[in-house]
XYZ file of C-alpha atoms in Angstrom:
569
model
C 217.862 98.647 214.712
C 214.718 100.503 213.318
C 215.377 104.236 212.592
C 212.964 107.033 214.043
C 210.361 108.575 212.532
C 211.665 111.779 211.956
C 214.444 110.102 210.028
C 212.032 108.885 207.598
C 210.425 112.252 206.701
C 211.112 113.527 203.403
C 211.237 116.859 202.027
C 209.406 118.562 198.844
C 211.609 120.134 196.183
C 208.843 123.067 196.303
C 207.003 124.866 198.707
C 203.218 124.106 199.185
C 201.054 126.819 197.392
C 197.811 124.736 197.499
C 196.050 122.105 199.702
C 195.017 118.630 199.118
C 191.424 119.911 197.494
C 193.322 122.395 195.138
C 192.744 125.973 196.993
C 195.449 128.519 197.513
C 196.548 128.147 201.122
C 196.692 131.676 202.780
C 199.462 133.275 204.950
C 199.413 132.963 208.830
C 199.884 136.153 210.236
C 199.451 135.458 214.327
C 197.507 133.058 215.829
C 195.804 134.883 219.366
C 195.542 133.535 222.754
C 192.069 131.807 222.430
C 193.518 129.412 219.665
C 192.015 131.925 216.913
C 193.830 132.055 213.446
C 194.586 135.450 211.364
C 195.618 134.759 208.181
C 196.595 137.640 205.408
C 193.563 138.899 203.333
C 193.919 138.641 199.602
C 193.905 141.698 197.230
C 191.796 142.889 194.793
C 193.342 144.362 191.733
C 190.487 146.316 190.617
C 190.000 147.946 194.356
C 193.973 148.313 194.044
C 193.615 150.533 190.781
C 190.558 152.286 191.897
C 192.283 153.474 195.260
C 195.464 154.929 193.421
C 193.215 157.305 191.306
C 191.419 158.383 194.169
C 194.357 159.277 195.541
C 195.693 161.224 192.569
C 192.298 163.484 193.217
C 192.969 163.881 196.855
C 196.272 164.765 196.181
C 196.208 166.919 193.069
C 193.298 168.169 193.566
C 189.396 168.062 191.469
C 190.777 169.767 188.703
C 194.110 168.347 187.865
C 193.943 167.697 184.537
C 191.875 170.469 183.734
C 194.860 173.084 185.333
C 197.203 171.125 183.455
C 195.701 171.932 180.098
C 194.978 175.849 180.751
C 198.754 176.100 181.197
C 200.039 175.671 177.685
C 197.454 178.861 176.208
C 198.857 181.514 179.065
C 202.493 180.455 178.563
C 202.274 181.352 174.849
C 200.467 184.406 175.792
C 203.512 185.872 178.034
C 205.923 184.685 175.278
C 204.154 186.790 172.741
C 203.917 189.965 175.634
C 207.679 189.645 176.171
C 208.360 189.930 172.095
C 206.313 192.992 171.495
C 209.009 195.674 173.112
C 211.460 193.933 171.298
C 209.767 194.558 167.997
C 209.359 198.671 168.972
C 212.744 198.667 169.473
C 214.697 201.579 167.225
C 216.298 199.938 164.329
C 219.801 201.323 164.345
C 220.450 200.462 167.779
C 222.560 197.143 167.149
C 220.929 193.723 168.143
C 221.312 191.950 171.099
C 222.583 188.178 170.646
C 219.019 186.253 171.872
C 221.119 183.438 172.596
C 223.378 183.027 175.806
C 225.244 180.281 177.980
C 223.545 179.377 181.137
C 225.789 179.531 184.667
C 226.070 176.265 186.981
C 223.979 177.733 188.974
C 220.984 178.578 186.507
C 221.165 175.035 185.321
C 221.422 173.512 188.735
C 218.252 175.760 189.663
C 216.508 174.914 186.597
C 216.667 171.195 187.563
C 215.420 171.537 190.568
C 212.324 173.005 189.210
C 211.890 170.404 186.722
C 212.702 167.152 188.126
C 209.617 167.191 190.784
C 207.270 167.946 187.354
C 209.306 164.590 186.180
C 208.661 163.048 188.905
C 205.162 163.439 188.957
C 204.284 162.529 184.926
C 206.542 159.623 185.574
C 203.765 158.394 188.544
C 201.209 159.530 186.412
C 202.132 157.633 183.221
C 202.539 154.600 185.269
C 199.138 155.014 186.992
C 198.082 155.192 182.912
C 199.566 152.735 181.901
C 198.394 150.134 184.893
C 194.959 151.347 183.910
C 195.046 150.607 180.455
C 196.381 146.978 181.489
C 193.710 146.528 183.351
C 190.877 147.664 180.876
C 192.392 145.639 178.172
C 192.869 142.385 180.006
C 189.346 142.429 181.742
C 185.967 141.424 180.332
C 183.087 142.255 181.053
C 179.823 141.462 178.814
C 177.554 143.114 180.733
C 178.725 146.770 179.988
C 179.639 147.519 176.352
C 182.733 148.940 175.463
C 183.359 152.488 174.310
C 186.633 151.683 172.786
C 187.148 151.073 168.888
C 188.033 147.300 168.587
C 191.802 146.528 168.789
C 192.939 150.112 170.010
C 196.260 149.024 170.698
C 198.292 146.082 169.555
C 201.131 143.940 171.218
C 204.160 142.432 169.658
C 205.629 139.255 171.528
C 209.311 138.962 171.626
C 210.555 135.640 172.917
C 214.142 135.121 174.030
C 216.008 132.394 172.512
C 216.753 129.540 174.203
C 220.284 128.319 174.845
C 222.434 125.949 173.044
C 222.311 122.067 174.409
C 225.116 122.458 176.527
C 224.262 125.895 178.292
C 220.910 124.094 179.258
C 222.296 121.095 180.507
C 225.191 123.141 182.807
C 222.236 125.449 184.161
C 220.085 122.154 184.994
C 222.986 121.065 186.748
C 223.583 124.288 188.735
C 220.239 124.282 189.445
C 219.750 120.769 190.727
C 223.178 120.765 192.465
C 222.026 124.051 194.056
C 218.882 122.249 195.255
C 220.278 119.276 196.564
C 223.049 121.212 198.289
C 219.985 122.961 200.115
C 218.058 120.104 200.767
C 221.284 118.202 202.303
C 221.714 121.161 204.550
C 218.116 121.314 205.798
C 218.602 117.811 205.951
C 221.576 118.398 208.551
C 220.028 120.944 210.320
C 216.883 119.550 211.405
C 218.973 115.986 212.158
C 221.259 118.286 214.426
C 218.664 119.713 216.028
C 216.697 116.197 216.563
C 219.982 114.599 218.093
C 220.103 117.985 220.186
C 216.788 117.341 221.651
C 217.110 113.654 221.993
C 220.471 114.038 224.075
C 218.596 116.895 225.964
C 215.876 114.574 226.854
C 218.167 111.473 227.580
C 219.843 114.130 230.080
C 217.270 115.285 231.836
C 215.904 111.603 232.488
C 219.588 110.469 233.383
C 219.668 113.861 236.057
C 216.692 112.977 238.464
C 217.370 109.165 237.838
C 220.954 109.924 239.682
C 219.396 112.657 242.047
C 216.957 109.704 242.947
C 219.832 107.268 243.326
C 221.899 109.836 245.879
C 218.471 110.266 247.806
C 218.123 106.562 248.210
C 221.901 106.684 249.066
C 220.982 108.459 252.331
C 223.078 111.939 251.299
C 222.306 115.174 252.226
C 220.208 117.128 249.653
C 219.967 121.218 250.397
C 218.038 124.015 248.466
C 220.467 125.506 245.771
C 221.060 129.118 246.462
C 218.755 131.385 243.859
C 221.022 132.463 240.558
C 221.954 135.855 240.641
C 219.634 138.671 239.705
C 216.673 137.109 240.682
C 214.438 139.267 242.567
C 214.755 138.823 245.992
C 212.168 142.043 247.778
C 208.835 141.668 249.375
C 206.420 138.758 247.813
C 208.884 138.064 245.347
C 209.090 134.262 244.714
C 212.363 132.241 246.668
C 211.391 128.720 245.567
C 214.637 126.801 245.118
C 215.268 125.823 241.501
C 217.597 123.322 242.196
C 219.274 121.353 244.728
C 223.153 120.959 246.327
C 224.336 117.282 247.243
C 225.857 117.930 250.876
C 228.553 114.682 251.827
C 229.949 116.687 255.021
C 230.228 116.130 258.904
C 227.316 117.560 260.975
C 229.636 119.013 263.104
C 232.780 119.919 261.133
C 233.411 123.457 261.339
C 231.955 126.124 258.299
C 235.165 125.939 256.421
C 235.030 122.437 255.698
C 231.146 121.736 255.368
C 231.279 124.905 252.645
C 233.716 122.282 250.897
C 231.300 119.686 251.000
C 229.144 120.619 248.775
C 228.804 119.220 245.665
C 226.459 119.491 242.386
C 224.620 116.952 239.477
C 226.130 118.038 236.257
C 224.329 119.109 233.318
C 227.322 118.689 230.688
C 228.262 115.637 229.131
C 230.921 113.621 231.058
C 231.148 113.281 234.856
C 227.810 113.315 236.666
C 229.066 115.163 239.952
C 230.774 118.301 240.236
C 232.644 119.648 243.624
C 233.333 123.393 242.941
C 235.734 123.426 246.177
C 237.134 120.025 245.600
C 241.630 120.226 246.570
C 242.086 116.959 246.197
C 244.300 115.845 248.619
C 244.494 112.794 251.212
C 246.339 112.459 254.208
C 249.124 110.349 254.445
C 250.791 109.115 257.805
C 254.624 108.153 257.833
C 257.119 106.488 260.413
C 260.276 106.929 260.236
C 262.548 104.598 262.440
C 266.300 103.897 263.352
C 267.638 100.504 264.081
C 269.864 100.206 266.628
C 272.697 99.485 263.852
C 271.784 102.844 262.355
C 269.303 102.363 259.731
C 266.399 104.389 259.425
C 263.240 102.810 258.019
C 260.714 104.847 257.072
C 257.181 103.520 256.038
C 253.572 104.504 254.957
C 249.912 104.340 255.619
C 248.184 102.666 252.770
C 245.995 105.159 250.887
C 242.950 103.320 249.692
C 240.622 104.831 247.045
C 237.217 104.485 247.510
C 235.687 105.945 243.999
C 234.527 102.870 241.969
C 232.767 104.466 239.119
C 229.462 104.965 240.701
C 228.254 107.990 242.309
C 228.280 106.449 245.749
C 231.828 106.108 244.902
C 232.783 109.433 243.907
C 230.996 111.006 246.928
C 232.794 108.842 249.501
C 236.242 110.281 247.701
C 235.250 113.352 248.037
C 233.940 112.888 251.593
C 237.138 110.768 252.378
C 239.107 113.912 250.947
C 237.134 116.854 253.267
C 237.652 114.178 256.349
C 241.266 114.457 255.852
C 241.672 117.947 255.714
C 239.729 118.876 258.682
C 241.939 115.999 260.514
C 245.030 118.023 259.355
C 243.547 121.066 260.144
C 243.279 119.750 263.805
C 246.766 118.472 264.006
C 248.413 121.877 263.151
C 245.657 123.443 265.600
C 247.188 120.506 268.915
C 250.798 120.556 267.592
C 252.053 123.343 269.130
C 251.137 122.089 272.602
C 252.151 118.879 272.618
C 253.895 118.162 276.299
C 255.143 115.226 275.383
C 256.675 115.456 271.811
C 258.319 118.398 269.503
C 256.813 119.749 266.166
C 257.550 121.294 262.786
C 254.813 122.294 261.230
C 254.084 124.131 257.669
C 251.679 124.217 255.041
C 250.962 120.632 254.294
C 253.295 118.968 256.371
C 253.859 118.043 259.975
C 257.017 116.980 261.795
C 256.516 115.197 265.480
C 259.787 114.044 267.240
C 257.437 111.348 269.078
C 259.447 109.071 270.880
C 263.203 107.867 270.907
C 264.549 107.429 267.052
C 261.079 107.690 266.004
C 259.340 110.564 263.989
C 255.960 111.000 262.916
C 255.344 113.152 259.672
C 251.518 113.863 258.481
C 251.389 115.083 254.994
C 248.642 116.193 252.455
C 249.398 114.474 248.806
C 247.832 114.789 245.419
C 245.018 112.703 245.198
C 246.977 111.447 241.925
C 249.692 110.026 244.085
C 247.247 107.131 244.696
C 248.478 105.571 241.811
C 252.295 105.733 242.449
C 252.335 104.006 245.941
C 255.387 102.449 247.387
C 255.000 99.069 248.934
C 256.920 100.415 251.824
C 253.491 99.846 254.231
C 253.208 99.582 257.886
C 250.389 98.537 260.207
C 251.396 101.148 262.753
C 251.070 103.780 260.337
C 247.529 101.934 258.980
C 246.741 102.238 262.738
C 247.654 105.535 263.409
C 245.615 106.416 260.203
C 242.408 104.673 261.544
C 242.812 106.444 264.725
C 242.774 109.752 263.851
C 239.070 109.107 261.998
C 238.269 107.494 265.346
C 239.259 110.182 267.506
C 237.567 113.084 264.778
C 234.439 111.363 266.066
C 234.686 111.419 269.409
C 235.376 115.045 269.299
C 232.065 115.728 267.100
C 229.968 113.497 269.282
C 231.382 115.558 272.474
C 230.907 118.950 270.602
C 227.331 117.835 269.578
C 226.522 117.093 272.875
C 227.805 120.007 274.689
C 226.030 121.902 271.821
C 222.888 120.426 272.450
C 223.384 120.984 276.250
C 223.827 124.386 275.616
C 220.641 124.408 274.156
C 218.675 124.134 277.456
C 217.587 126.679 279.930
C 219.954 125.802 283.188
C 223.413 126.874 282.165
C 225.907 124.562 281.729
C 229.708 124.795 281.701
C 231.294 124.772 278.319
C 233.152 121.471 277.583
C 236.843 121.570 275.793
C 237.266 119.853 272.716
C 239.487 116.437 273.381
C 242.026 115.882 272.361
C 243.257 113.805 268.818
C 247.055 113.958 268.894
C 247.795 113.512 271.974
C 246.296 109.881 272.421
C 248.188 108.835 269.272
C 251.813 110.246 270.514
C 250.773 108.325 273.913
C 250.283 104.887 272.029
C 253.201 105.459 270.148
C 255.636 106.463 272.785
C 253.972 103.308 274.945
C 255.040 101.144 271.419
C 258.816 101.997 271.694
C 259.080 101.703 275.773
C 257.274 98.169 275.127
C 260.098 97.292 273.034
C 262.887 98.694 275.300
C 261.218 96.866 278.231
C 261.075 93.246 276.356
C 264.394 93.949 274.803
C 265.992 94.146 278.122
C 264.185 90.912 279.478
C 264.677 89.093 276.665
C 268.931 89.880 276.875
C 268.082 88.333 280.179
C 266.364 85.414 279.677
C 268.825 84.798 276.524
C 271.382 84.826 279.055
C 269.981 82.128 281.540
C 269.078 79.935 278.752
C 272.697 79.924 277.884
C 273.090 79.193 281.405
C 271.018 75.952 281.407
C 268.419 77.606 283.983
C 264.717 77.038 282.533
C 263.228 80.270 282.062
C 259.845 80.898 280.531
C 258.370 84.920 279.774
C 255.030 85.785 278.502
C 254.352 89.061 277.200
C 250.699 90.745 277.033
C 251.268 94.527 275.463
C 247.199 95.171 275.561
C 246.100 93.763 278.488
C 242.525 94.653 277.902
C 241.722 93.545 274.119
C 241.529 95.654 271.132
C 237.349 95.677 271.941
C 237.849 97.215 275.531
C 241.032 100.044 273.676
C 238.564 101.180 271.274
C 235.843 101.626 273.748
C 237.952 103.396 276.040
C 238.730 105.451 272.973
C 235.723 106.601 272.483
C 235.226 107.351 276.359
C 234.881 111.457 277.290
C 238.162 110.859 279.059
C 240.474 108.353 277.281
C 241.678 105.633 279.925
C 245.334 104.793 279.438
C 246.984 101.724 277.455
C 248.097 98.623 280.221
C 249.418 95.208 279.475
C 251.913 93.277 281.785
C 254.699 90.769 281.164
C 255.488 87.794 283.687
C 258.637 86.177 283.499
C 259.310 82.556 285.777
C 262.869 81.746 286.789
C 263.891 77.606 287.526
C 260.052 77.022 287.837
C 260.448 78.881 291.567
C 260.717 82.510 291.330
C 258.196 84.859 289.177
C 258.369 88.483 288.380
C 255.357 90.493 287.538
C 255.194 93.619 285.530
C 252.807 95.984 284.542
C 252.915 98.814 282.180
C 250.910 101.798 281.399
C 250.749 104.396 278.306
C 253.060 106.278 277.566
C 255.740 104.933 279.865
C 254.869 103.433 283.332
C 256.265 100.436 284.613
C 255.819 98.828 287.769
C 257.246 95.284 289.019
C 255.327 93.481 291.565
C 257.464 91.676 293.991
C 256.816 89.141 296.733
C 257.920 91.511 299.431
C 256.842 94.679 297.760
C 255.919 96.737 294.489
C 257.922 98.928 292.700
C 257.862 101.878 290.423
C 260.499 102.015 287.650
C 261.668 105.370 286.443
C 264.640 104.030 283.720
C 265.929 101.253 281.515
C 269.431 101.248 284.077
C 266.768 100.800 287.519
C 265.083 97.995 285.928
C 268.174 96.321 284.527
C 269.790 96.728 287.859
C 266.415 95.135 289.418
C 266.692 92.081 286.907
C 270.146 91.306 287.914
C 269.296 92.045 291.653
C 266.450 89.691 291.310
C 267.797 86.793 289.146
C 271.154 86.529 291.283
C 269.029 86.210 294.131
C 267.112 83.570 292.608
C 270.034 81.744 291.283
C 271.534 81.870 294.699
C 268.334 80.575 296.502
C 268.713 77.510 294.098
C 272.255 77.216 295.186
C 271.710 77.207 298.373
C 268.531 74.418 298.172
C 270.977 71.911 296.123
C 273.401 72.382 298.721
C 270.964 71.749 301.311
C 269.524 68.406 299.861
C 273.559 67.527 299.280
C 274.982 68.024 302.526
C 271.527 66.932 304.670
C 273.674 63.848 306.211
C 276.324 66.467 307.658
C 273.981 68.207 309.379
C 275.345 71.487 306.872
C 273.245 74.548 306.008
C 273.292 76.720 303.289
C 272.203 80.604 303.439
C 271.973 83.796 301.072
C 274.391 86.427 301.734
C 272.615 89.824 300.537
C 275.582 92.040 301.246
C 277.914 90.502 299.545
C 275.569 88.557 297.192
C 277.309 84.672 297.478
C 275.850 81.613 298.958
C 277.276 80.350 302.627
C 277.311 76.888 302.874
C 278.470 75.323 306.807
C 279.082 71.818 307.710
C 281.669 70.186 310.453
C 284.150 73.060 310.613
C 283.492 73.726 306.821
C 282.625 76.573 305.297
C 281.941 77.398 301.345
């Protein structure tokens, strides 16, 4: 793989003082809006020199030097005024010591009235001595000098160099020093290259994914403006960015605020959900036999993220769905009229039918990869009709909403339903069972018998094509299917059932509503006897036909009456 460009560059041990044709190469100072260059202007030493000294005559005045000199005469002067009234001074009186110590205080005022004058013949012999450097190094042919030849005279001192050893350690501190710099620099700009590169690389891989959740078909919204930014009268309110919105159009404000989710500009994941619990619902069904064993069993809990970002929306999505299902459960539990609750935070207790309970709980989304294998179709059922149902209810709210909308007012429609059908199917599940339980004891028993006996059984009378539709109805239709059971190839009983628990038996002579388990037992024993002693009486009949006997059905006392010459049986 070929390296880049800017890996290839290399570096100068020194910095540039001179351009490719050989001239000094002058210092930006600012470069101005039209494109136009200011660079630093170069200094002449002469004009330096020349504007010091007129400074020293604007300062100190015209006649500096010539006050300076008049000051020595006049200071001898009062020194020779101050001595003459010593000298007339009577003779006898004792002399007074000329000499004295000074205070602290004289000395510390004497200072300060010398060390400005200092100060000032230090400038000044600096000022000289610049001056004199200058007039010795130039030449200039056209004006002759005034100065004797050779006025002043230089010695050169050189500084010896250092032993072998001293040289080659300072080489080495001053190459190592170098190429520690240049290594650094080196680092520096590579960071910063690899900075920008992965900045770039980012930016392309953001819209690429925005473009790939557009195409997607999910919901992009205007990001909200950061915070500060001005938001008065012709102030700008251009969205800067944009929110990735995976909720239901008609799931309440709670749940779509949830929805919301963001592209990432950090390394790692490329989707971010602020609001994200991460919880699923799971649906359980627990069961006792009729030994006294209670089975308990699980919706599977599929996860739909696959590593793409379709994926990880439709988790997340999956995840707000789930709650707001929940949320709806706790809301219809409380009313059931069919069923008993316990409900808390995440879970939900429902006593719905005869040694069966129905539990709804919220799990950790981690809990996905610790699954039982303890699964149930009911409970996969149950799961798929709660999304169903969810549905309904938004399409119905939509509607109503959009209803509401026009000018002729219209009467506000009640949210159905999403527990309640789901405790009806259930409860319809178990009385199915006690139903065929208690024909099939019966038809056991005339097998044993030797009496033909065939039963069909149809729990969804309709198809699972004409349940959903009716699902998805305003006004949910209830669950039917019927059962037919044939006796000896002669006598057939019809039933029908309905959701939750409605059974009717169709007779010959009349149709009748059953209300328990002990009335239709009662009516399957009523009913089979009867049948049994129909067939008695046609075999006795066909047997006793050359008698001239006849054969009847006793209903009070529930025996067969057979007659023939004086006989009775």
């Amino acid at each position: 793989m070929a390296e880049p460009p800017w890996k290839k560059l290399k570096l100068s041990l020194e910095r540039p003082y001179k351009d490719d044709n050989g001239e000094p190469i002058p210092e930006l100072l600012d470069i101005t809006a039209d494109g136009q260059h200011i660079y630093r202007p170069r200094e002449d030493p002469t004009a330096l020199v020349g504007t010091r000294l007129r400074r020293i005559f604007l300062e100190r005045g015209v006649d500096f030097f010539e006050a300076e000199k008049g000051a020595l005469p006049s200071t001898t002067r009062d020194n020779e005024d101050r001595t003459e009234p010593e000298d007339d001074a009577p003779k006898d009186e004792p002399s007074v010591e000329s000499s004295h110590h000074m205070t602290p205080e004289e000395l510390q005022k004497m200072r300060m009235a010398i060390l400005p004058q200092l100060y000032v013949a230090f400038g000044e012999m600096c000022q000289a001595r610049d001056l004199l450097t200058l007039l010795l190094s130039a030449s200039l042919p056209s004006q002759p000098s005034t100065l004797p030849p050779a006025p002043l005279a230089a010695t050169v001192v050189t500084k010896l160099s250092p032993i072998v050893s001293v040289q080659a350690f300072n080489a080495q501190l001053t190459i190592g020093g170098k190429d520690r710099a240049l290594r650094t620099a080196a680092d520096l700009f590579k960071g910063a290259a690899e900075k920008m590169e992965e900045s770039r690389l980012s930016g392309e891989k953001y819209w690429v994914d925005a473009l790939k959740i557009r195409r997607g078909n999910w919901g992009l919204i205007p990001a909200p403006l950061p915070l500060g930014s001005a938001t008065g009268k012709g102030a700008d309110k251009t969205s800067k960015d944009f929110l990735i919105s995976f909720g239901l159009e008609e799931s309440p404000t709670l749940f779509r605020r949830r929805a919301i989710g963001r592209m990432s500009t950090l390394d790692g994941s490329s989707l971010e959900f602020p609001l994200r619990q991460r919880t699923r619902l799971r649906v359980s069904i627990s069961r006792t036999t009729p030994y006294g064993i209670r089975q308990t069993t699980h919706s599977l809990l599929s996860d739909p993220y696959d590593g793409t970002l379709d994926g990880a929306l439709r988790a997340a999505q999956v995840e707000v769905v789930e709650q707001e299902v929940f949320s709806m459960l706790i809301k219809e539990a409380s009313s059931l009229p069919t069923a008993s609750a316990e409900v808390s935070e995440r879970l939900i207790l429902i006593d719905a039918a005869q040694s069966t309970e129905l539990r709804f709980e919220l799990v950790d989304a981690d809990y996905l990869n610790s699954q039982s294998s303890q699964f149930d179709p009911y409970c996969n059922l149950v799961y798929s009709l709660l999304h169903l149902l969810l549905s309904r209810a938004h399409r119905i709210s939509k509607s109503s909403r959009l209803t509401r909308a026009s000018i002729a007012p219209v009467p506000t429609v009640p949210s159905p339903p999403i527990l309640q059908p789901v405790i009806d199917i259930l409860q319809y599940r178990e009385f199915w069972e006690r139903v065929r339980d208690e024909i099939d004891r019966m038809v056991a028993a005339l097998r044993h018998a030797g009496v033909p006996t065939k039963v069909h059984y149809d729990p969804l009378a309709d198809g699972g094509h004409n349940l959903v539709a009716s699902l998805l109805t305003d006004k949910a239709k209830p669950i039917g299917g019927d059962a037919l059971l044939r006796i000896d190839d002669r006598h057939t009983l019809r039933f029908t059932t309905a959701s939750p628990s409605t059974l009717i038996v169709h007779l010959p002579q009349a149709t009748l509503s059953i209300a328990s388990i002990s009335q239709l037992t009662q009516l399957l024993i009523d009913e089979i006897s009867g049948g049994l002693l129909s067939r008695i009486c046609g075999i006795g009949t066909d047997l006793c036909e050359r008698v001239n006997g006849s054969w009847f059905v006793d209903l009070l006392s529930g025996r067969s009456v057979g007659r023939w010459e004086g006989c009775i049986l």
